[in-house]
PDB file of C-alpha atoms in Angstrom:
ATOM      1  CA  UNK A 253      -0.347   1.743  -6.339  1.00 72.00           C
ATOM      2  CA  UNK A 254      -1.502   4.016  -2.838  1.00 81.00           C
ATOM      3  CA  UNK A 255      -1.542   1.916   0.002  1.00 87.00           C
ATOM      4  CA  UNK A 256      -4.009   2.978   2.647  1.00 89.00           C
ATOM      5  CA  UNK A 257      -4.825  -0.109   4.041  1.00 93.00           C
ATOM      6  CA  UNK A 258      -3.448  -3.565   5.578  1.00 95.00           C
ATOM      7  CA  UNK A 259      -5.567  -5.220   3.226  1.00 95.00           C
ATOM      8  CA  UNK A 260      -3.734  -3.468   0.199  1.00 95.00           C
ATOM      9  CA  UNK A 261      -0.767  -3.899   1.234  1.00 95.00           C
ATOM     10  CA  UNK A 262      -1.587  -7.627   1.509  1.00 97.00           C
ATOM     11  CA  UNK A 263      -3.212  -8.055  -1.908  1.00 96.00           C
ATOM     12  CA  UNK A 264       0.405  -6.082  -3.442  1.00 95.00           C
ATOM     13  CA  UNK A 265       2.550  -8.527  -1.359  1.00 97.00           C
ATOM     14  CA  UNK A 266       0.644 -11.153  -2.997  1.00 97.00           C
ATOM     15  CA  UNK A 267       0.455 -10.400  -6.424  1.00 96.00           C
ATOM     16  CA  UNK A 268       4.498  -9.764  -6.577  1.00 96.00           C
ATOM     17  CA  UNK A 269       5.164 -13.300  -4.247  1.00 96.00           C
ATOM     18  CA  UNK A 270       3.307 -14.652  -7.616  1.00 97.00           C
ATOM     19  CA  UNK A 271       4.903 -12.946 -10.059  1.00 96.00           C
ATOM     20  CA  UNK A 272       8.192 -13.878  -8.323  1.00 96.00           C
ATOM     21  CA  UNK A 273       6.643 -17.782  -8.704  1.00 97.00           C
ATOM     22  CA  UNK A 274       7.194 -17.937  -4.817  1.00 97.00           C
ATOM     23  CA  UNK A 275       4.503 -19.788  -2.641  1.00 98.00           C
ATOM     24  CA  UNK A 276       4.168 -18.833   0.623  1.00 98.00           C
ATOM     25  CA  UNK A 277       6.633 -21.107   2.713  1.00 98.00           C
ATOM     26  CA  UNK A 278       9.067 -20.337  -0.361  1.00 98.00           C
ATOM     27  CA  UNK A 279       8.844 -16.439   0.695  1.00 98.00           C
ATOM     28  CA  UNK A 280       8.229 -17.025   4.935  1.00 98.00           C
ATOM     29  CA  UNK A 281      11.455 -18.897   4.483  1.00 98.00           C
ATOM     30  CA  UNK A 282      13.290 -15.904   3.030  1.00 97.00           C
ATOM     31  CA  UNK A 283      12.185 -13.044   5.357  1.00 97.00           C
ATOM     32  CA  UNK A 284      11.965 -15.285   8.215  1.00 97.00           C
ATOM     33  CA  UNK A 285       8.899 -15.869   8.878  1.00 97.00           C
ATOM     34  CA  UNK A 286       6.185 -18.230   9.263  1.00 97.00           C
ATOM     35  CA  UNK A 287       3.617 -19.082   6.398  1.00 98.00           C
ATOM     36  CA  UNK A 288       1.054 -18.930   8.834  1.00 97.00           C
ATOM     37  CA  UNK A 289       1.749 -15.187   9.742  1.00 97.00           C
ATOM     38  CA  UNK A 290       2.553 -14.336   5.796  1.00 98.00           C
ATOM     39  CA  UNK A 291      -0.991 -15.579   4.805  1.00 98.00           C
ATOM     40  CA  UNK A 292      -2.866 -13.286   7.758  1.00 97.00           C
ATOM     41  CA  UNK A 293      -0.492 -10.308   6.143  1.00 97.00           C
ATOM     42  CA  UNK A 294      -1.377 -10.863   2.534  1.00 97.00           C
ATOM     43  CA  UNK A 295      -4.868 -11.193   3.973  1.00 97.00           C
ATOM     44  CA  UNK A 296      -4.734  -7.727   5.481  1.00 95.00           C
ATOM     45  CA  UNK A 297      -4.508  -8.681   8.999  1.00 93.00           C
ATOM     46  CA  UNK A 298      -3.738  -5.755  10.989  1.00 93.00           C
ATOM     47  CA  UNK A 299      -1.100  -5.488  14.040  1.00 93.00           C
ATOM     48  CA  UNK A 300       1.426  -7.293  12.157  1.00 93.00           C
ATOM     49  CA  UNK A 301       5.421  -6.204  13.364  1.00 94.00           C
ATOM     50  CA  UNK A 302       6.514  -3.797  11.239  1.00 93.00           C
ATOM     51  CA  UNK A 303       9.883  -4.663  11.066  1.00 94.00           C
ATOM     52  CA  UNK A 304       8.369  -8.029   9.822  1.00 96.00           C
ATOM     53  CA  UNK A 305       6.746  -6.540   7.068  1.00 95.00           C
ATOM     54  CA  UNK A 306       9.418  -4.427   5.695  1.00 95.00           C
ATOM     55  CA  UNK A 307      11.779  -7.585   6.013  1.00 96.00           C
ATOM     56  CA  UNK A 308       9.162  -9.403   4.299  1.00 97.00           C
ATOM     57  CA  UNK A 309       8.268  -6.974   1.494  1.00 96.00           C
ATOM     58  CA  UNK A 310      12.100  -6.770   1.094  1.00 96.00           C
ATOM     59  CA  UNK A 311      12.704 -10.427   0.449  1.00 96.00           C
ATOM     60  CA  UNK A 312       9.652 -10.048  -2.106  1.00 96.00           C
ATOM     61  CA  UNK A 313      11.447  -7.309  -4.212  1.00 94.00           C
ATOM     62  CA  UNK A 314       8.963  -4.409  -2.781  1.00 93.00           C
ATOM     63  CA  UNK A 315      10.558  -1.319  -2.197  1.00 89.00           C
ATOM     64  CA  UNK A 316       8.205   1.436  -0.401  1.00 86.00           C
ATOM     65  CA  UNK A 317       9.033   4.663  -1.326  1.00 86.00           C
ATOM     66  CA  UNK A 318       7.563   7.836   0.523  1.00 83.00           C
ATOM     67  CA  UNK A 319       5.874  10.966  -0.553  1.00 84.00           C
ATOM     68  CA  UNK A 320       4.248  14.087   1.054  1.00 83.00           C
ATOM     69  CA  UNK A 321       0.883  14.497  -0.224  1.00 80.00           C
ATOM     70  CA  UNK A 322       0.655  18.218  -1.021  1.00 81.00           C
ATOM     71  CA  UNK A 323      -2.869  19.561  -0.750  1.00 81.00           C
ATOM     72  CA  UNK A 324      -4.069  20.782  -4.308  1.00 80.00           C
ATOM     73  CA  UNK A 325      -3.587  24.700  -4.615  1.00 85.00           C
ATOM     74  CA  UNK A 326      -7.291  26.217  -4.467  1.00 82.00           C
ATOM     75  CA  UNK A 327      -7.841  29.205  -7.200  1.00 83.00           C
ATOM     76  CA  UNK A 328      -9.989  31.785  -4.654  1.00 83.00           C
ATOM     77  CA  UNK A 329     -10.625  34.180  -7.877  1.00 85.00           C
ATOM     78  CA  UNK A 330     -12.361  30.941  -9.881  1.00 83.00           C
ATOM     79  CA  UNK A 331     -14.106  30.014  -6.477  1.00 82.00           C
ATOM     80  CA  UNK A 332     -15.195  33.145  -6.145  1.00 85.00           C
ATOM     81  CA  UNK A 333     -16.491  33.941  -9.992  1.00 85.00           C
ATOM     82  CA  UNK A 334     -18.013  30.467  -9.959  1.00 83.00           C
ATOM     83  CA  UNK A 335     -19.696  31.667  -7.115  1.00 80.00           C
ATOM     84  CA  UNK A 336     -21.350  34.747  -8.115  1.00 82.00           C
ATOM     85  CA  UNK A 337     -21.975  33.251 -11.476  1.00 76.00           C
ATOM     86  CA  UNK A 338     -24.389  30.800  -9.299  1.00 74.00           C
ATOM     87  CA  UNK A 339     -26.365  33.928  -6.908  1.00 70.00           C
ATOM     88  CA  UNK A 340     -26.959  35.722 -10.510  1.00 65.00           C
TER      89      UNK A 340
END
């Protein structure tokens, strides 16, 4: 799943605290946190601690894992032919 948003993010924390069969004080009691501020994460609120995320997504079994996003390599000769093909 891409993450892009705080909302995401939320809805995956979620859906694996379920999975898990943790409720919400179950999992705020693991990573240390209240079940107040786990319900605005899972609810996408933005501005939430980092560090209190990644602890959080931790004690939920979520591991993040990084990757560059590499641009797609544009073919100038097909560009170009599909071009022409269009003026003619």
């Amino acid at each position: 799943m891409f993450v892009r948003s705080a909302r995401t993010l939320g809805t995956l924390l979620r859906e694996q605290r379920r999975r898990r069969g943790l409720t919400q004080a179950q999992l705020a009691r693991r990573a240390g946190v209240s079940r107040q501020w786990l319900n605005g994460v899972e609810k996408g609120r933005e501005g939430a601690e980092l560090g209190l995320v990644l602890r959080t997504l931790a004690s939920a079994g979520i591991v993040l894992k990084f990757e560059e996003r590499v641009p797609p390599k544009v073919d100038l000769d097909a560009v170009i032919e599909a071009h022409r093909s269009e003026v003619e």
